[in-house]
PDB file of C-alpha atoms in Angstrom:
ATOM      1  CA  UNK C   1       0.000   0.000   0.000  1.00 47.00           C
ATOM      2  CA  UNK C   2       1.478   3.423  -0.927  1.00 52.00           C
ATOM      3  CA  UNK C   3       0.891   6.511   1.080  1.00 52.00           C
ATOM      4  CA  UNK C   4       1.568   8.528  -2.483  1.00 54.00           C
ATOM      5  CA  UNK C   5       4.011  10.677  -0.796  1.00 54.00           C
ATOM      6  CA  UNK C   6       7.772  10.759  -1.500  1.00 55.00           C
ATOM      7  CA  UNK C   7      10.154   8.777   1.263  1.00 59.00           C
ATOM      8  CA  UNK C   8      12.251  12.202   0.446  1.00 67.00           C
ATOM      9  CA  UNK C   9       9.855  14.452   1.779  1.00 75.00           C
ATOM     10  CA  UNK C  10       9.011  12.226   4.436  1.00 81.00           C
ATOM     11  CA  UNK C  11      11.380  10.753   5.795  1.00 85.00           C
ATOM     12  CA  UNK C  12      11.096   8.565   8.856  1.00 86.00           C
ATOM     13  CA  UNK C  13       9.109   5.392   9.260  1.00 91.00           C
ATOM     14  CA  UNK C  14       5.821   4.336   8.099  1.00 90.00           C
ATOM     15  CA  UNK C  15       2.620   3.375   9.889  1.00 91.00           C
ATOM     16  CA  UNK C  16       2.672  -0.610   9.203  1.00 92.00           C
ATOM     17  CA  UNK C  17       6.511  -0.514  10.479  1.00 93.00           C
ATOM     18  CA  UNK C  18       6.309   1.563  13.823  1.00 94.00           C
ATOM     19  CA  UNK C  19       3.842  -0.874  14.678  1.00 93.00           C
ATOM     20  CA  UNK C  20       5.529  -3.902  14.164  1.00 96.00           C
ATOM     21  CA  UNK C  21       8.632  -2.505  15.833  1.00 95.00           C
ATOM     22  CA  UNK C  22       6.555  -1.544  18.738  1.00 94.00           C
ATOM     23  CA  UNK C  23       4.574  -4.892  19.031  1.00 95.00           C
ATOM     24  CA  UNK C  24       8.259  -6.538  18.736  1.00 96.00           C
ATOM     25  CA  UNK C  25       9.573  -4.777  21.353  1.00 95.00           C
ATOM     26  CA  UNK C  26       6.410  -5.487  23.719  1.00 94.00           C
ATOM     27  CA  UNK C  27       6.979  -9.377  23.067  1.00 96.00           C
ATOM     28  CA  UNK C  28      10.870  -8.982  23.718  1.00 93.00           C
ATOM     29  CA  UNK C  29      10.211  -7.321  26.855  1.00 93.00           C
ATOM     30  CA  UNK C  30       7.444  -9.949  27.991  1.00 94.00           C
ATOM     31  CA  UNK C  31      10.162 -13.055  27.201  1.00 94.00           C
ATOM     32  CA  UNK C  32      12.951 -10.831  28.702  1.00 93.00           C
ATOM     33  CA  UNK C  33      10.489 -10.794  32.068  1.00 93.00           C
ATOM     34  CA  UNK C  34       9.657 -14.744  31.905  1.00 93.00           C
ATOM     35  CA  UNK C  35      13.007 -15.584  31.528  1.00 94.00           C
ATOM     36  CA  UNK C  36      15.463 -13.081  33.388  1.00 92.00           C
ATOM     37  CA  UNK C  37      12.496 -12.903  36.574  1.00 90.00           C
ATOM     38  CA  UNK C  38      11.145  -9.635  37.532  1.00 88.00           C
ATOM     39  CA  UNK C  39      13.245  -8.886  39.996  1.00 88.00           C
ATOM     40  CA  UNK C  40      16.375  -9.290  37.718  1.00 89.00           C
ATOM     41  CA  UNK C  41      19.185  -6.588  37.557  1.00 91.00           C
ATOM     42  CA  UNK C  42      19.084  -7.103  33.472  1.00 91.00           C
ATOM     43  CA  UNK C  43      15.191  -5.620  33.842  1.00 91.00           C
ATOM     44  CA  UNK C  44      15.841  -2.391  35.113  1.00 91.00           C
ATOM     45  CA  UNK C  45      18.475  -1.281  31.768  1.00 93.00           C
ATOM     46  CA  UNK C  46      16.021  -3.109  29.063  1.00 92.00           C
ATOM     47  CA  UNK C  47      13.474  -0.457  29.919  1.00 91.00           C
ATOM     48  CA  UNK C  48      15.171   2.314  29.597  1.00 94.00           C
ATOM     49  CA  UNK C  49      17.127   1.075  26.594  1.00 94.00           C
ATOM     50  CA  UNK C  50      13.243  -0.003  25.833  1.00 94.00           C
ATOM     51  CA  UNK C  51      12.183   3.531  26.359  1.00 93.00           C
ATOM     52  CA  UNK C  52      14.547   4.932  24.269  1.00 95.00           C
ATOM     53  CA  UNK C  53      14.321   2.990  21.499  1.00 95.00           C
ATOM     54  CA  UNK C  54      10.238   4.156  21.824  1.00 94.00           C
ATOM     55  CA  UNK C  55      11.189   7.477  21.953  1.00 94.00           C
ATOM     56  CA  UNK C  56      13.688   7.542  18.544  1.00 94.00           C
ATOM     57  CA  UNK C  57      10.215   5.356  17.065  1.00 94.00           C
ATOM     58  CA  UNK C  58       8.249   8.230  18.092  1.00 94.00           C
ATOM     59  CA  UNK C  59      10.221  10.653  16.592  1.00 94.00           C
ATOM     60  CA  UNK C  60      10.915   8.956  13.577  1.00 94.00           C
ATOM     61  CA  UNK C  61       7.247   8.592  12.956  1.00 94.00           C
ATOM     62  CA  UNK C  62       6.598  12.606  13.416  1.00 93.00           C
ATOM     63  CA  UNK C  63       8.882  12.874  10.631  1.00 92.00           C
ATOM     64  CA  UNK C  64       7.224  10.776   8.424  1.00 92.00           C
ATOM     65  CA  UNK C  65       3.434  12.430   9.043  1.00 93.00           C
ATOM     66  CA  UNK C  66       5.422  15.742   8.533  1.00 90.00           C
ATOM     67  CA  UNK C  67       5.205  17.674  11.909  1.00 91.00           C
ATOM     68  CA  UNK C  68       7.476  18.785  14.405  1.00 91.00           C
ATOM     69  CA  UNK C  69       9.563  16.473  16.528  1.00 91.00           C
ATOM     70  CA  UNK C  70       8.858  18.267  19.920  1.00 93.00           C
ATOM     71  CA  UNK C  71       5.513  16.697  20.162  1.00 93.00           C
ATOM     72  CA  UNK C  72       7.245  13.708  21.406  1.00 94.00           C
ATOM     73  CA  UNK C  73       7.008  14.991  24.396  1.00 94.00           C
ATOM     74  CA  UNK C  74       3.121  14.586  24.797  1.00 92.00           C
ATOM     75  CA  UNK C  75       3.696  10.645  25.530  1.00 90.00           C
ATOM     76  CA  UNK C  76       4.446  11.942  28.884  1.00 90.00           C
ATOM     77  CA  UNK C  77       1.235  13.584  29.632  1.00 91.00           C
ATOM     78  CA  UNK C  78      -1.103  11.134  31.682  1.00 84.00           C
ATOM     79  CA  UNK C  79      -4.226  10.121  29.376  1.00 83.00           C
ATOM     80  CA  UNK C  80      -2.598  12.014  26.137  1.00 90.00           C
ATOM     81  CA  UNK C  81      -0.145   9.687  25.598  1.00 88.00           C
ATOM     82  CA  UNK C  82      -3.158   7.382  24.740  1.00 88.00           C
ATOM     83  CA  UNK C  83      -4.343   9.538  22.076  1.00 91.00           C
ATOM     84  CA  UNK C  84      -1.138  10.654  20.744  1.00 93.00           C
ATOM     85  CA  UNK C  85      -0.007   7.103  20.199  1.00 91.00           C
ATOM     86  CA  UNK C  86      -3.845   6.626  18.393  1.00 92.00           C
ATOM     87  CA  UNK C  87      -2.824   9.707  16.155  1.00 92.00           C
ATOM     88  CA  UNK C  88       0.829   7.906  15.413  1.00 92.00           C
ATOM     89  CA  UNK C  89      -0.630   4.836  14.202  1.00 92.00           C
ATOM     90  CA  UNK C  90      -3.637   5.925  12.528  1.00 93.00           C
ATOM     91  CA  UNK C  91      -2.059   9.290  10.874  1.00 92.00           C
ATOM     92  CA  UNK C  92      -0.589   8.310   6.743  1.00 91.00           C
ATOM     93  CA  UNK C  93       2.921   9.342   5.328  1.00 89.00           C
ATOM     94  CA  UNK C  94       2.521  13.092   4.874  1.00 87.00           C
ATOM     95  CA  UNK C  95      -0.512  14.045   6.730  1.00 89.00           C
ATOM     96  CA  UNK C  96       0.402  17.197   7.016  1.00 88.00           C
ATOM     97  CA  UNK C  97      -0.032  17.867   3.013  1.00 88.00           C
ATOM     98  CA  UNK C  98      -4.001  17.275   3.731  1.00 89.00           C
ATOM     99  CA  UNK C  99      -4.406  17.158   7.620  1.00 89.00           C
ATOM    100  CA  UNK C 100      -7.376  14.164   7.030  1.00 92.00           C
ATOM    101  CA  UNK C 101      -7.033  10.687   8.059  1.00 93.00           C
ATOM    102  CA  UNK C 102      -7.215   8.010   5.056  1.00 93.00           C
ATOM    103  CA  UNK C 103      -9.332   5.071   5.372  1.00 95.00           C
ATOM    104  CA  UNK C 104      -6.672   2.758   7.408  1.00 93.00           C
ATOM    105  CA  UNK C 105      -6.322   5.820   9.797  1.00 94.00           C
ATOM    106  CA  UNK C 106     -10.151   6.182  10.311  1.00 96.00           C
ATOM    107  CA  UNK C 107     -10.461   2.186  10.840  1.00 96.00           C
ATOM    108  CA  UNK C 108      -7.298   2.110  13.225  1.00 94.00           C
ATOM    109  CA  UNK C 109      -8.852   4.694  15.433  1.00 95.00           C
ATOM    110  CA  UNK C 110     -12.416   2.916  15.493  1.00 96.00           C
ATOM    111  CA  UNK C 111     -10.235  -0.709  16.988  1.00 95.00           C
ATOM    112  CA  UNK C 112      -8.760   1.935  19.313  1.00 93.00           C
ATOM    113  CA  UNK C 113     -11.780   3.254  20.849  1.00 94.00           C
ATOM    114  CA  UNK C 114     -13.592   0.207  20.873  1.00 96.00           C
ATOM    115  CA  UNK C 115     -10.504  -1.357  22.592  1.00 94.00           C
ATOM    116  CA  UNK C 116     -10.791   1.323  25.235  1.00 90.00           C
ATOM    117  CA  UNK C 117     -14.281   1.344  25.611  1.00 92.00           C
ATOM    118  CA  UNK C 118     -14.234  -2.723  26.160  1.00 94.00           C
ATOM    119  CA  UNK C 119     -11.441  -1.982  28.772  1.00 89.00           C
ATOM    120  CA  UNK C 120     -13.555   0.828  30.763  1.00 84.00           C
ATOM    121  CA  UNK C 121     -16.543  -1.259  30.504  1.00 87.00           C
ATOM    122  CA  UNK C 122     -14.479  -4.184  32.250  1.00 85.00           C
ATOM    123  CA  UNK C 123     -13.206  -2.244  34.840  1.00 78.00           C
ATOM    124  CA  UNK C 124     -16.720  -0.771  35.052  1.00 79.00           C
ATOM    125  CA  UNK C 125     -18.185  -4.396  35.732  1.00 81.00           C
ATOM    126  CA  UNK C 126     -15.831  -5.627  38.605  1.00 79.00           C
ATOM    127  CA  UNK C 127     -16.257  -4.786  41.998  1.00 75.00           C
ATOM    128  CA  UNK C 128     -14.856  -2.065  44.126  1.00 72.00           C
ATOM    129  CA  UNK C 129     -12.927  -0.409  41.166  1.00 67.00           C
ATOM    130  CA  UNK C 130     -11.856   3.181  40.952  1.00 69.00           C
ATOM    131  CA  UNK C 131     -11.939   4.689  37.336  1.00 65.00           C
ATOM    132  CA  UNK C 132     -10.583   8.199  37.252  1.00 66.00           C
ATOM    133  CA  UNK C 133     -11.115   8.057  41.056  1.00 68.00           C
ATOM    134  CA  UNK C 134     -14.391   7.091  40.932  1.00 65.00           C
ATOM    135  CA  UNK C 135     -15.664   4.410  42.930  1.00 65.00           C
ATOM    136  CA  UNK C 136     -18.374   1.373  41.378  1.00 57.00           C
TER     137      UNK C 136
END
């Protein structure tokens, strides 16, 4: 599939690839878990080599929709990182040129609400859970 924008003009990395880098990573830090321990002095330096490696992914993938790599900084915003990392996957190769989501983008961000709203309903349905500091 072809975004129809120049890698030139672009640069960075593409939609499909920042999430299978970020999935990989999620799996080598599970099996790095389950087979170092939790407790394990190895744990502590994989996440932070984890975290950078999330943050050059990040900006990498600003590049490529064509805005400015300072809004990297919103993944450290509670609840806006969640919607920032929405707009990263769902957001095409040069979104800037048109600033409207293509037909991928619009059905990435539908699996990412429902996801959340399956998750708050769950959360809503057990007992004595606090969402947003609210008690059920």
């Amino acid at each position: 599939m072809q975004d129809g924008y120049s890698e030139k003009a672009y640069p960075g990395i593409g939609r499909l690839n920042y999430f299978l880098a970020k999935v990989l990573m999620l799996f080598l830090i599970i099996a790095a878990v389950f087979y170092f321990g939790p407790g394990s002095g190895v744990i502590g330096p994989l996440s932070l080599a984890a975290t950078v490696a999330s943050f050059v992914l990040d900006v990498m993938r600003l590049r490529n929709i064509g805005i400015s790599q300072w809004f990297v900084f919103l993944r450290f915003l509670p609840y806006v990182g969640l919607i920032y990392w929405t707009y990263l996957q769902s957001a095409q190769s040069g979104w800037i040129e048109t600033k409207r989501f293509d037909r991928a983008g619009w059905a990435i961000i539908a699996t990412h609400a429902a996801i959340i709203v399956i998750l708050f309903y769950i959360l809503y349905r057990m007992p004595g859970m606090e969402i947003f500091g609210i008690s059920f």
